[in-house]
XYZ file of C-alpha atoms in Angstrom:
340
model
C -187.868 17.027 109.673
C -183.856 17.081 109.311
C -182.667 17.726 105.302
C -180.876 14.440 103.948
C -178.312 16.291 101.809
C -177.691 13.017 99.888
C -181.806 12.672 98.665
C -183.837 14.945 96.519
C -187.009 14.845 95.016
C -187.587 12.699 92.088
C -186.849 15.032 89.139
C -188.880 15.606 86.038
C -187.737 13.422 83.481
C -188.405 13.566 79.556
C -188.795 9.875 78.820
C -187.424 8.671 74.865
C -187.785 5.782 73.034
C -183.834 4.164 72.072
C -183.404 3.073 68.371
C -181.785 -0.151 67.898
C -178.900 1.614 66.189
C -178.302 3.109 69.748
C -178.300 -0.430 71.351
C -175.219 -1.436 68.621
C -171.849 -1.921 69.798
C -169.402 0.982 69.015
C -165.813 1.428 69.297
C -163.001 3.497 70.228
C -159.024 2.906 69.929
C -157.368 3.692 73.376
C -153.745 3.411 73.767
C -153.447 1.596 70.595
C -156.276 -0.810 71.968
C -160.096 -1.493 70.558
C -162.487 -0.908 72.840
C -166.084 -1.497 71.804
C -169.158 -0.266 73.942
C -172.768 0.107 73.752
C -174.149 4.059 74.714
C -177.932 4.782 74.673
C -179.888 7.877 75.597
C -179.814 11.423 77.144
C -179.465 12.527 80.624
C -176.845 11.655 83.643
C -173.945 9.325 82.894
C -174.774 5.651 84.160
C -172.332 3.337 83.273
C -172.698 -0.329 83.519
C -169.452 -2.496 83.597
C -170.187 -6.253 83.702
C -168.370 -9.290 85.615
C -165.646 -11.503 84.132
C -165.822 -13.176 81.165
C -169.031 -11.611 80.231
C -169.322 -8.796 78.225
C -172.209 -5.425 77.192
C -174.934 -7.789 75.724
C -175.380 -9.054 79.593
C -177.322 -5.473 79.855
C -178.819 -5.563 76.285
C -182.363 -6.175 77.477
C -182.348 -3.581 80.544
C -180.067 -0.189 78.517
C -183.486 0.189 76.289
C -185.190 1.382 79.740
C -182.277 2.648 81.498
C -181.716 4.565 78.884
C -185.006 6.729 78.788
C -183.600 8.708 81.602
C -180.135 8.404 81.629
C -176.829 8.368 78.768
C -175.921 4.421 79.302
C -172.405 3.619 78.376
C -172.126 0.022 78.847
C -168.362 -1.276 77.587
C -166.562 -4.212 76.328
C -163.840 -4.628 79.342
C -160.244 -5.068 77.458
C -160.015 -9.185 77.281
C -163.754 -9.304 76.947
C -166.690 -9.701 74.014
C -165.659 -7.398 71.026
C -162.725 -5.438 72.854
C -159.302 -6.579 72.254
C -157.675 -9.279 74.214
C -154.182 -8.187 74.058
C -151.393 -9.978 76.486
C -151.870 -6.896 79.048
C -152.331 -5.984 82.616
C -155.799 -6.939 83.694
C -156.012 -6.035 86.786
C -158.978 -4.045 88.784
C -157.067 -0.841 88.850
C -156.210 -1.449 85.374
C -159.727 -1.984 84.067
C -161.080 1.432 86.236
C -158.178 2.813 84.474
C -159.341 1.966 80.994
C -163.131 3.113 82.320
C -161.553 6.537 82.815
C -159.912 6.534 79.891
C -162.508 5.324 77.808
C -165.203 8.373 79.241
C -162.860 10.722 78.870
C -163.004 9.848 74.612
C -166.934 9.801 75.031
C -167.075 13.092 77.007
C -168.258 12.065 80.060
C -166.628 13.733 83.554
C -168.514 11.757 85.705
C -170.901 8.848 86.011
C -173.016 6.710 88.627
C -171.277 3.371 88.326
C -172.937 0.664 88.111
C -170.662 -2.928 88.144
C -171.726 -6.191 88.548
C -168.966 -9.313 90.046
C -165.856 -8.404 88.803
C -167.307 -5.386 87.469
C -168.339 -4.113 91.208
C -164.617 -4.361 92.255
C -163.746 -2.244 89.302
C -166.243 0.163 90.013
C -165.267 0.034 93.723
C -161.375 0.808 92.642
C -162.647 3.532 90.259
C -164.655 5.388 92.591
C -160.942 4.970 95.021
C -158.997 6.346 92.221
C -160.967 8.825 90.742
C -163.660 9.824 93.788
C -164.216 13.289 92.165
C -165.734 11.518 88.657
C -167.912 9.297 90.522
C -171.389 10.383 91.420
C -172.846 7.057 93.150
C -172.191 3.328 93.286
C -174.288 0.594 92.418
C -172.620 -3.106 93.319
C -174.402 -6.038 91.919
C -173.380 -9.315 93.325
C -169.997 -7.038 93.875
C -166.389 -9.011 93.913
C -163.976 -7.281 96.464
C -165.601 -7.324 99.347
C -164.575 -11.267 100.919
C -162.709 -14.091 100.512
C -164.926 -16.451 99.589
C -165.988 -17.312 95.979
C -167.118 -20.513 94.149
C -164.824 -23.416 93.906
C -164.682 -24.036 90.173
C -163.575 -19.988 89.566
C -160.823 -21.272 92.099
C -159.954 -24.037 90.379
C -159.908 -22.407 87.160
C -157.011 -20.183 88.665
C -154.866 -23.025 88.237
C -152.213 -24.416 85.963
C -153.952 -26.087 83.761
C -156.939 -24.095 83.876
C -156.435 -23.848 79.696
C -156.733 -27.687 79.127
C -159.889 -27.739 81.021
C -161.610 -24.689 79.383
C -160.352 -26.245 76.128
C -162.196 -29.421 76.827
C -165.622 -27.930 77.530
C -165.767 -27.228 74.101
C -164.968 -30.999 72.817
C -167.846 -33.036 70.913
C -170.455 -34.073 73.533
C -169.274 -32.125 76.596
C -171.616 -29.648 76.196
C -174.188 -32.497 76.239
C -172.738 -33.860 79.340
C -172.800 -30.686 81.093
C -175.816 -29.301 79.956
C -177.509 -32.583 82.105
C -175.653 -31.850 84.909
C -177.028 -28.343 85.070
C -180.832 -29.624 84.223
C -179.437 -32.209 87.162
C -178.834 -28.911 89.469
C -181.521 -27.049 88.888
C -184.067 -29.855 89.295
C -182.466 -30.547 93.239
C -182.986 -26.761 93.384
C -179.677 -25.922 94.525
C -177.938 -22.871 94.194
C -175.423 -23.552 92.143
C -178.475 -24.586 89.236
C -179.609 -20.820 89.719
C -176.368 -19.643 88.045
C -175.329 -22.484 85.929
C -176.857 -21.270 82.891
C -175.355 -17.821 82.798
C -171.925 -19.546 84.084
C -172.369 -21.659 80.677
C -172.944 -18.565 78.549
C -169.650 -17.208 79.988
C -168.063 -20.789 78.425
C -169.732 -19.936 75.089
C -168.151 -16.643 75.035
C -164.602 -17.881 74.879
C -164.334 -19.498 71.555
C -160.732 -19.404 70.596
C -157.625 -19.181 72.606
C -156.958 -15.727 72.744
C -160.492 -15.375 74.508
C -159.239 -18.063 77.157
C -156.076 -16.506 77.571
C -157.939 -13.115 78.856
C -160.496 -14.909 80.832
C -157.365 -16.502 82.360
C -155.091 -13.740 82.623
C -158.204 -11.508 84.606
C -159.103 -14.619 86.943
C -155.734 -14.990 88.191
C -155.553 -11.067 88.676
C -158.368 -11.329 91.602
C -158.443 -15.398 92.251
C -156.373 -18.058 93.404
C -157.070 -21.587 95.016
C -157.406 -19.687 98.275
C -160.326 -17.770 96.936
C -160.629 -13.934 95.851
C -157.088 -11.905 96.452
C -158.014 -8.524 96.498
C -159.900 -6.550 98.793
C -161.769 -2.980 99.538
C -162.828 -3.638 102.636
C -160.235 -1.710 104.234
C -160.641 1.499 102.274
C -164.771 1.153 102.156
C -165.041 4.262 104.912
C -163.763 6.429 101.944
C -167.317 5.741 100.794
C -168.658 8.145 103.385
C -170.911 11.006 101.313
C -170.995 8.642 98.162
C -174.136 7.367 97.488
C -174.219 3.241 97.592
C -176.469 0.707 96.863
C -175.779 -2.577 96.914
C -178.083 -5.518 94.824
C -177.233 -9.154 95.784
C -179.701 -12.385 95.195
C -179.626 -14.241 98.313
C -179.229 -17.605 96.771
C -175.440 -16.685 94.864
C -173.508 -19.180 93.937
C -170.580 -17.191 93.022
C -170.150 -14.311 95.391
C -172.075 -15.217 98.684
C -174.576 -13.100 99.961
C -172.928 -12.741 103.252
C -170.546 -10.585 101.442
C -173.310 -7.908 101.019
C -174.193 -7.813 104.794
C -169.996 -7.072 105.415
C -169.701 -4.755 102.773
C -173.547 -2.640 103.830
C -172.133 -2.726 107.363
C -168.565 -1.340 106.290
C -169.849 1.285 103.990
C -171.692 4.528 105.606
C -174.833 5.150 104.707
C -175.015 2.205 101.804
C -178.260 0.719 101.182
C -178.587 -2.894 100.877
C -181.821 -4.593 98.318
C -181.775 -8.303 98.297
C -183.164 -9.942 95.658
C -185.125 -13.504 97.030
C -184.826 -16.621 95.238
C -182.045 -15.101 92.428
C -178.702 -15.810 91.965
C -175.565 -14.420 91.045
C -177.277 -12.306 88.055
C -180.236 -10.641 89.915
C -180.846 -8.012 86.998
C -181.389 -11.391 84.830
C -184.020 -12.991 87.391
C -185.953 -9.606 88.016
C -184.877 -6.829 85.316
C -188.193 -5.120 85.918
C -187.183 -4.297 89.973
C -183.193 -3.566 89.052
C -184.357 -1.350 86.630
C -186.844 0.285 88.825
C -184.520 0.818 91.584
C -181.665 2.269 89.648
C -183.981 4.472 88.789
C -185.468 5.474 91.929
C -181.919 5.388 93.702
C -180.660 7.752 90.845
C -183.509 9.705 91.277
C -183.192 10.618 94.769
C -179.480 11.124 95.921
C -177.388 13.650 94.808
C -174.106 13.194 93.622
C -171.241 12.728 96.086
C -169.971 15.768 96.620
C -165.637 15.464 96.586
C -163.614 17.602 98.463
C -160.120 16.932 98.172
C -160.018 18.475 102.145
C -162.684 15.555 102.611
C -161.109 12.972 101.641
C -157.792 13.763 103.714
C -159.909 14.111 106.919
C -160.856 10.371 105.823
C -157.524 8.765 105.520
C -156.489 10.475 108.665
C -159.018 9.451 110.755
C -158.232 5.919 109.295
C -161.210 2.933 109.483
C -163.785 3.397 111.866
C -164.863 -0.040 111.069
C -165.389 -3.438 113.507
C -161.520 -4.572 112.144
C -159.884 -2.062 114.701
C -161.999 -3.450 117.622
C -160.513 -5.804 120.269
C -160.145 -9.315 118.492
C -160.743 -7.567 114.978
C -157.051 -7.689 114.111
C -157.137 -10.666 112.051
C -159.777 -9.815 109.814
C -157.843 -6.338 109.318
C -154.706 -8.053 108.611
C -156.355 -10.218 106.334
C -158.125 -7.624 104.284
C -154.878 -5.452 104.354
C -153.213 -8.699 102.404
C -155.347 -8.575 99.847
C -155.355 -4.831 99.008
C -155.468 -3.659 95.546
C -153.289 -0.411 95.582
Protein backbone atom coordinates (compact mmCIF):
# COMPACT_ATOMS: atom_id res chain seq x y z
CA UNK A 1 0.00 0.00 0.00
CA UNK A 2 1.72 3.50 -1.01
CA UNK A 3 2.02 6.10 2.32
CA UNK A 4 -0.36 9.23 1.73
CA UNK A 5 1.96 11.76 3.40
CA UNK A 6 -1.02 14.17 3.69
CA UNK A 7 -3.35 11.38 6.01
CA UNK A 8 -2.65 9.94 9.37
CA UNK A 9 -4.41 7.99 11.71
CA UNK A 10 -7.12 9.50 13.68
CA UNK A 11 -5.32 10.71 16.84
CA UNK A 12 -6.31 10.23 20.43
CA UNK A 13 -8.23 13.02 21.49
CA UNK A 14 -9.16 14.18 25.19
CA UNK A 15 -12.72 15.34 24.64
CA UNK A 16 -13.96 18.64 27.19
CA UNK A 17 -17.01 20.06 27.87
CA UNK A 18 -16.91 24.31 26.81
CA UNK A 19 -18.40 26.67 29.50
CA UNK A 20 -20.63 29.25 28.22
CA UNK A 21 -18.16 31.88 29.38
CA UNK A 22 -15.89 30.31 26.61
CA UNK A 23 -18.69 30.70 23.94
CA UNK A 24 -18.77 34.82 24.93
CA UNK A 25 -17.50 37.26 22.60
CA UNK A 26 -14.04 38.75 23.51
CA UNK A 27 -12.04 41.49 22.22
CA UNK A 28 -8.82 42.77 21.21
CA UNK A 29 -7.67 46.42 19.93
CA UNK A 30 -5.59 46.01 16.66
CA UNK A 31 -4.18 48.95 15.00
CA UNK A 32 -6.27 51.20 17.02
CA UNK A 33 -9.35 48.97 15.90
CA UNK A 34 -11.88 46.62 18.17
CA UNK A 35 -11.96 43.41 17.19
CA UNK A 36 -14.24 41.05 19.08
CA UNK A 37 -14.07 37.13 18.69
CA UNK A 38 -15.35 34.08 20.19
CA UNK A 39 -12.28 31.25 21.23
CA UNK A 40 -13.30 27.88 22.79
CA UNK A 41 -11.24 24.86 23.75
CA UNK A 42 -7.79 23.12 23.65
CA UNK A 43 -5.99 21.50 20.90
CA UNK A 44 -5.03 22.61 17.08
CA UNK A 45 -5.96 26.10 15.92
CA UNK A 46 -9.31 25.99 13.78
CA UNK A 47 -10.46 29.15 12.91
CA UNK A 48 -13.79 29.88 11.50
CA UNK A 49 -14.27 33.24 9.57
CA UNK A 50 -17.88 33.75 8.38
CA UNK A 51 -19.39 35.36 5.01
CA UNK A 52 -20.44 39.00 4.60
CA UNK A 53 -22.57 40.71 6.65
CA UNK A 54 -22.77 37.96 9.10
CA UNK A 55 -20.81 37.74 11.95
CA UNK A 56 -19.30 34.73 15.02
CA UNK A 57 -22.85 33.85 16.37
CA UNK A 58 -23.40 32.13 12.69
CA UNK A 59 -21.04 29.27 14.40
CA UNK A 60 -22.46 29.65 17.98
CA UNK A 61 -24.31 26.34 17.90
CA UNK A 62 -21.42 24.16 16.15
CA UNK A 63 -17.84 25.92 18.37
CA UNK A 64 -19.43 23.95 21.59
CA UNK A 65 -18.45 20.60 19.58
CA UNK A 66 -15.72 21.85 17.53
CA UNK A 67 -14.31 22.89 20.31
CA UNK A 68 -13.85 19.50 22.27
CA UNK A 69 -10.95 18.80 20.06
CA UNK A 70 -9.71 21.78 18.77
CA UNK A 71 -8.86 25.84 20.14
CA UNK A 72 -11.84 27.60 17.96
CA UNK A 73 -11.20 31.20 17.30
CA UNK A 74 -14.15 32.35 15.51
CA UNK A 75 -13.90 36.47 14.88
CA UNK A 76 -15.95 39.46 14.32
CA UNK A 77 -14.55 40.52 10.64
CA UNK A 78 -13.74 44.51 10.92
CA UNK A 79 -17.30 46.07 9.52
CA UNK A 80 -19.09 43.13 11.02
CA UNK A 81 -21.29 42.11 14.41
CA UNK A 82 -19.40 43.60 17.50
CA UNK A 83 -16.04 44.62 15.63
CA UNK A 84 -15.68 48.11 14.60
CA UNK A 85 -16.96 49.43 11.38
CA UNK A 86 -14.52 52.08 10.74
CA UNK A 87 -14.41 53.89 7.05
CA UNK A 88 -11.40 51.37 6.08
CA UNK A 89 -10.11 49.10 3.45
CA UNK A 90 -12.24 46.01 3.33
CA UNK A 91 -10.93 44.16 1.03
CA UNK A 92 -10.08 40.15 0.99
CA UNK A 93 -6.42 40.72 1.44
CA UNK A 94 -7.26 43.19 3.97
CA UNK A 95 -9.51 41.00 6.09
CA UNK A 96 -6.67 37.83 5.88
CA UNK A 97 -4.54 40.62 6.94
CA UNK A 98 -6.47 41.47 10.06
CA UNK A 99 -6.85 37.35 10.58
CA UNK A 100 -3.06 37.37 10.85
CA UNK A 101 -2.92 40.06 12.85
CA UNK A 102 -5.51 39.21 15.10
CA UNK A 103 -3.72 35.35 15.84
CA UNK A 104 -0.71 36.75 16.22
CA UNK A 105 -2.37 38.81 19.67
CA UNK A 106 -4.04 35.35 20.60
CA UNK A 107 -0.82 33.32 20.11
CA UNK A 108 -1.64 31.27 17.47
CA UNK A 109 1.22 30.55 14.48
CA UNK A 110 -0.92 28.62 12.53
CA UNK A 111 -4.45 27.39 12.02
CA UNK A 112 -6.74 25.12 9.68
CA UNK A 113 -8.98 27.75 8.16
CA UNK A 114 -12.13 27.31 7.93
CA UNK A 115 -14.29 30.32 5.86
CA UNK A 116 -17.54 30.27 4.69
CA UNK A 117 -18.80 32.88 1.34
CA UNK A 118 -16.89 35.76 1.71
CA UNK A 119 -15.13 34.20 4.44
CA UNK A 120 -13.73 31.25 1.98
CA UNK A 121 -12.13 33.98 -0.26
CA UNK A 122 -10.46 35.37 2.78
CA UNK A 123 -9.29 32.21 3.86
CA UNK A 124 -8.26 31.40 0.25
CA UNK A 125 -6.10 34.90 0.17
CA UNK A 126 -4.72 34.05 3.65
CA UNK A 127 -3.50 30.74 2.95
CA UNK A 128 -1.78 32.89 -0.56
CA UNK A 129 -0.28 35.34 1.73
CA UNK A 130 0.76 33.58 4.56
CA UNK A 131 1.07 29.65 3.17
CA UNK A 132 3.55 28.83 6.01
CA UNK A 133 0.65 29.69 8.94
CA UNK A 134 -1.88 27.73 7.25
CA UNK A 135 -2.26 24.07 8.02
CA UNK A 136 -5.48 23.12 5.80
CA UNK A 137 -8.45 24.77 4.13
CA UNK A 138 -11.93 24.26 4.61
CA UNK A 139 -14.29 26.41 1.94
CA UNK A 140 -17.91 26.46 2.70
CA UNK A 141 -20.08 27.71 -0.04
CA UNK A 142 -16.50 29.58 -0.83
CA UNK A 143 -16.66 33.20 -2.78
CA UNK A 144 -13.59 33.53 -5.19
CA UNK A 145 -13.77 30.89 -7.18
CA UNK A 146 -16.49 32.27 -10.30
CA UNK A 147 -18.24 34.90 -11.58
CA UNK A 148 -21.46 34.20 -10.88
CA UNK A 149 -23.38 35.21 -7.69
CA UNK A 150 -27.05 36.08 -6.87
CA UNK A 151 -28.65 39.02 -8.46
CA UNK A 152 -29.87 41.01 -5.48
CA UNK A 153 -25.94 40.95 -3.87
CA UNK A 154 -25.38 42.51 -7.46
CA UNK A 155 -27.78 44.88 -7.24
CA UNK A 156 -26.95 45.85 -3.87
CA UNK A 157 -23.44 46.90 -5.35
CA UNK A 158 -25.10 49.78 -6.71
CA UNK A 159 -25.61 53.46 -6.12
CA UNK A 160 -28.27 53.51 -4.21
CA UNK A 161 -27.79 50.34 -2.60
CA UNK A 162 -28.17 52.56 0.96
CA UNK A 163 -31.78 53.77 0.18
CA UNK A 164 -32.83 50.30 -0.43
CA UNK A 165 -31.21 48.64 2.66
CA UNK A 166 -32.67 51.64 4.52
CA UNK A 167 -36.13 50.78 3.39
CA UNK A 168 -36.17 47.13 4.46
CA UNK A 169 -36.28 48.33 7.75
CA UNK A 170 -39.50 50.76 7.25
CA UNK A 171 -42.92 49.84 9.14
CA UNK A 172 -44.45 46.81 7.36
CA UNK A 173 -41.62 45.81 4.99
CA UNK A 174 -40.54 43.25 7.01
CA UNK A 175 -44.15 41.97 6.81
CA UNK A 176 -44.12 42.22 3.13
CA UNK A 177 -41.01 40.38 2.76
CA UNK A 178 -41.32 37.94 5.26
CA UNK A 179 -44.52 36.58 2.78
CA UNK A 180 -42.53 36.65 -0.02
CA UNK A 181 -40.01 34.33 1.55
CA UNK A 182 -42.95 31.92 3.10
CA UNK A 183 -44.04 32.58 -0.85
CA UNK A 184 -40.43 31.01 -1.88
CA UNK A 185 -40.07 28.45 0.19
CA UNK A 186 -43.57 27.01 -0.32
CA UNK A 187 -42.71 26.79 -4.54
CA UNK A 188 -39.58 25.11 -3.13
CA UNK A 189 -37.18 27.10 -4.93
CA UNK A 190 -33.81 27.75 -4.13
CA UNK A 191 -33.72 30.99 -3.43
CA UNK A 192 -36.52 30.07 -0.25
CA UNK A 193 -33.60 27.72 1.06
CA UNK A 194 -31.49 30.82 1.86
CA UNK A 195 -33.95 33.53 2.34
CA UNK A 196 -34.14 33.24 5.93
CA UNK A 197 -30.47 33.46 6.75
CA UNK A 198 -30.25 36.29 3.86
CA UNK A 199 -32.97 38.11 6.22
CA UNK A 200 -30.91 37.62 9.38
CA UNK A 201 -28.01 39.30 7.51
CA UNK A 202 -30.77 42.45 7.05
CA UNK A 203 -31.40 42.29 10.83
CA UNK A 204 -27.83 42.60 11.53
CA UNK A 205 -27.40 46.03 10.03
CA UNK A 206 -29.36 48.26 12.26
CA UNK A 207 -27.90 51.67 11.92
CA UNK A 208 -25.97 53.30 9.21
CA UNK A 209 -22.61 52.71 10.11
CA UNK A 210 -23.49 48.85 9.88
CA UNK A 211 -24.79 49.55 6.19
CA UNK A 212 -21.97 51.52 5.33
CA UNK A 213 -19.54 48.33 6.05
CA UNK A 214 -21.85 45.86 4.54
CA UNK A 215 -21.59 48.29 1.58
CA UNK A 216 -18.12 49.21 1.59
CA UNK A 217 -17.12 45.02 1.70
CA UNK A 218 -19.79 44.19 -1.15
CA UNK A 219 -18.41 46.56 -3.50
CA UNK A 220 -14.79 45.27 -2.58
CA UNK A 221 -15.67 41.68 -4.28
CA UNK A 222 -19.16 42.60 -6.28
CA UNK A 223 -20.37 44.64 -8.93
CA UNK A 224 -23.46 44.44 -11.37
CA UNK A 225 -21.30 42.10 -13.41
CA UNK A 226 -21.14 39.66 -10.58
CA UNK A 227 -18.11 38.69 -8.16
CA UNK A 228 -14.67 40.75 -9.14
CA UNK A 229 -12.09 38.89 -7.66
CA UNK A 230 -10.73 35.67 -8.32
CA UNK A 231 -8.25 32.65 -7.07
CA UNK A 232 -8.69 30.58 -9.65
CA UNK A 233 -5.55 31.43 -11.22
CA UNK A 234 -3.29 30.96 -8.22
CA UNK A 235 -5.41 27.67 -6.86
CA UNK A 236 -2.25 25.23 -8.06
CA UNK A 237 -0.37 26.96 -5.12
CA UNK A 238 -2.74 24.72 -3.18
CA UNK A 239 -0.70 21.68 -4.13
CA UNK A 240 0.43 19.83 -0.54
CA UNK A 241 -2.30 21.92 1.38
CA UNK A 242 -4.92 19.99 2.57
CA UNK A 243 -8.56 21.16 1.02
CA UNK A 244 -11.91 20.40 1.50
CA UNK A 245 -14.49 21.98 0.05
CA UNK A 246 -18.48 21.92 1.59
CA UNK A 247 -21.13 23.33 -0.84
CA UNK A 248 -25.15 22.54 -0.66
CA UNK A 249 -26.14 21.79 -4.06
CA UNK A 250 -29.23 23.86 -4.06
CA UNK A 251 -27.15 27.60 -3.34
CA UNK A 252 -28.69 30.42 -4.07
CA UNK A 253 -25.85 32.66 -3.54
CA UNK A 254 -22.66 31.05 -4.71
CA UNK A 255 -23.65 28.24 -7.26
CA UNK A 256 -22.63 24.91 -6.78
CA UNK A 257 -20.95 24.70 -10.07
CA UNK A 258 -18.38 26.83 -8.52
CA UNK A 259 -17.31 23.87 -6.26
CA UNK A 260 -16.87 21.41 -9.23
CA UNK A 261 -14.27 24.41 -10.90
CA UNK A 262 -12.62 25.12 -7.87
CA UNK A 263 -12.23 20.76 -6.75
CA UNK A 264 -11.00 20.38 -10.33
CA UNK A 265 -8.44 23.42 -10.09
CA UNK A 266 -7.14 22.55 -6.72
CA UNK A 267 -4.77 19.27 -6.35
CA UNK A 268 -5.76 16.85 -4.29
CA UNK A 269 -9.00 18.93 -2.75
CA UNK A 270 -11.83 16.96 -1.66
CA UNK A 271 -15.21 17.95 -2.58
CA UNK A 272 -18.61 16.93 0.12
CA UNK A 273 -21.86 18.14 -1.20
CA UNK A 274 -24.42 18.67 0.97
CA UNK A 275 -28.13 17.53 -0.84
CA UNK A 276 -31.10 19.56 -0.50
CA UNK A 277 -29.10 22.68 1.57
CA UNK A 278 -28.36 25.90 0.60
CA UNK A 279 -25.96 28.51 0.85
CA UNK A 280 -25.43 27.76 4.78
CA UNK A 281 -24.88 23.93 4.75
CA UNK A 282 -23.41 23.90 8.44
CA UNK A 283 -27.04 25.48 9.30
CA UNK A 284 -29.08 22.63 7.37
CA UNK A 285 -26.82 19.67 8.69
CA UNK A 286 -24.44 20.92 11.68
CA UNK A 287 -24.26 17.34 12.87
CA UNK A 288 -22.31 16.10 9.30
CA UNK A 289 -20.11 19.63 9.03
CA UNK A 290 -19.14 19.05 12.32
CA UNK A 291 -18.35 15.47 11.83
CA UNK A 292 -16.34 16.01 8.84
CA UNK A 293 -14.20 18.81 10.09
CA UNK A 294 -13.44 16.57 12.40
CA UNK A 295 -12.59 13.60 10.52
CA UNK A 296 -10.78 15.80 7.76
CA UNK A 297 -8.71 17.40 10.67
CA UNK A 298 -8.14 14.21 11.95
CA UNK A 299 -6.52 12.62 9.13
CA UNK A 300 -4.24 15.05 7.06
CA UNK A 301 -1.33 16.51 8.24
CA UNK A 302 -0.54 19.93 8.01
CA UNK A 303 0.78 21.36 4.74
CA UNK A 304 4.11 21.24 4.94
CA UNK A 305 5.71 24.97 3.41
CA UNK A 306 8.84 25.15 1.87
CA UNK A 307 9.71 28.42 0.71
CA UNK A 308 11.89 26.23 -2.23
CA UNK A 309 8.25 24.71 -2.79
CA UNK A 310 6.47 27.27 -3.40
CA UNK A 311 9.01 28.86 -6.03
CA UNK A 312 9.03 25.54 -7.99
CA UNK A 313 5.11 26.41 -8.06
CA UNK A 314 5.09 29.84 -9.49
CA UNK A 315 7.66 28.76 -11.96
CA UNK A 316 6.07 26.02 -13.31
CA UNK A 317 3.01 28.44 -13.56
CA UNK A 318 -0.87 26.80 -13.80
CA UNK A 319 -1.11 23.43 -14.85
CA UNK A 320 -4.76 23.96 -15.03
CA UNK A 321 -7.50 23.48 -18.20
CA UNK A 322 -7.08 27.69 -18.71
CA UNK A 323 -3.67 27.12 -20.58
CA UNK A 324 -5.23 24.47 -22.92
CA UNK A 325 -6.14 25.26 -26.57
CA UNK A 326 -9.42 27.47 -26.40
CA UNK A 327 -8.83 28.00 -22.51
CA UNK A 328 -7.50 31.52 -23.03
CA UNK A 329 -10.56 33.30 -22.28
CA UNK A 330 -11.39 31.83 -19.14
CA UNK A 331 -7.59 32.59 -18.11
CA UNK A 332 -7.88 36.07 -19.16
CA UNK A 333 -10.94 36.39 -17.40
CA UNK A 334 -9.83 35.02 -14.09
CA UNK A 335 -6.50 37.02 -14.45
CA UNK A 336 -9.01 40.31 -14.48
CA UNK A 337 -10.33 39.64 -11.49
CA UNK A 338 -7.20 38.84 -9.41
CA UNK A 339 -6.90 39.93 -5.94
CA UNK A 340 -3.09 40.72 -5.53
Amino acid sequence: MVDDPLRRPVRAVRLRSVGDAELALQYRVVHGYRRAFRRAGEGPALVLIHGIGDSSATWAELIPDLARTHTVIAPDLLGHGDSDKPRADYSVAAYANGVRDLLTTLGIESATLVGHSLGGGVAMQFAYQFPERTERLILVSAGGVGREVNPVLRLVSLPGAHLMLSSLRLPGMRLQVGLAVRLMKLLDTDLGQDAPDLLNLVDALPDETARNAFIRTLRAVVDWRGQVVTMLDRCYLTEGMPTMLLWGDRDSVVPVQHAFGAHEAMPGSRLEIFEGAGHFPFHTDPARFVSLVEEFTATTAPADWSREHWRELLREGSPGSAWAPGGERELREASERSAT
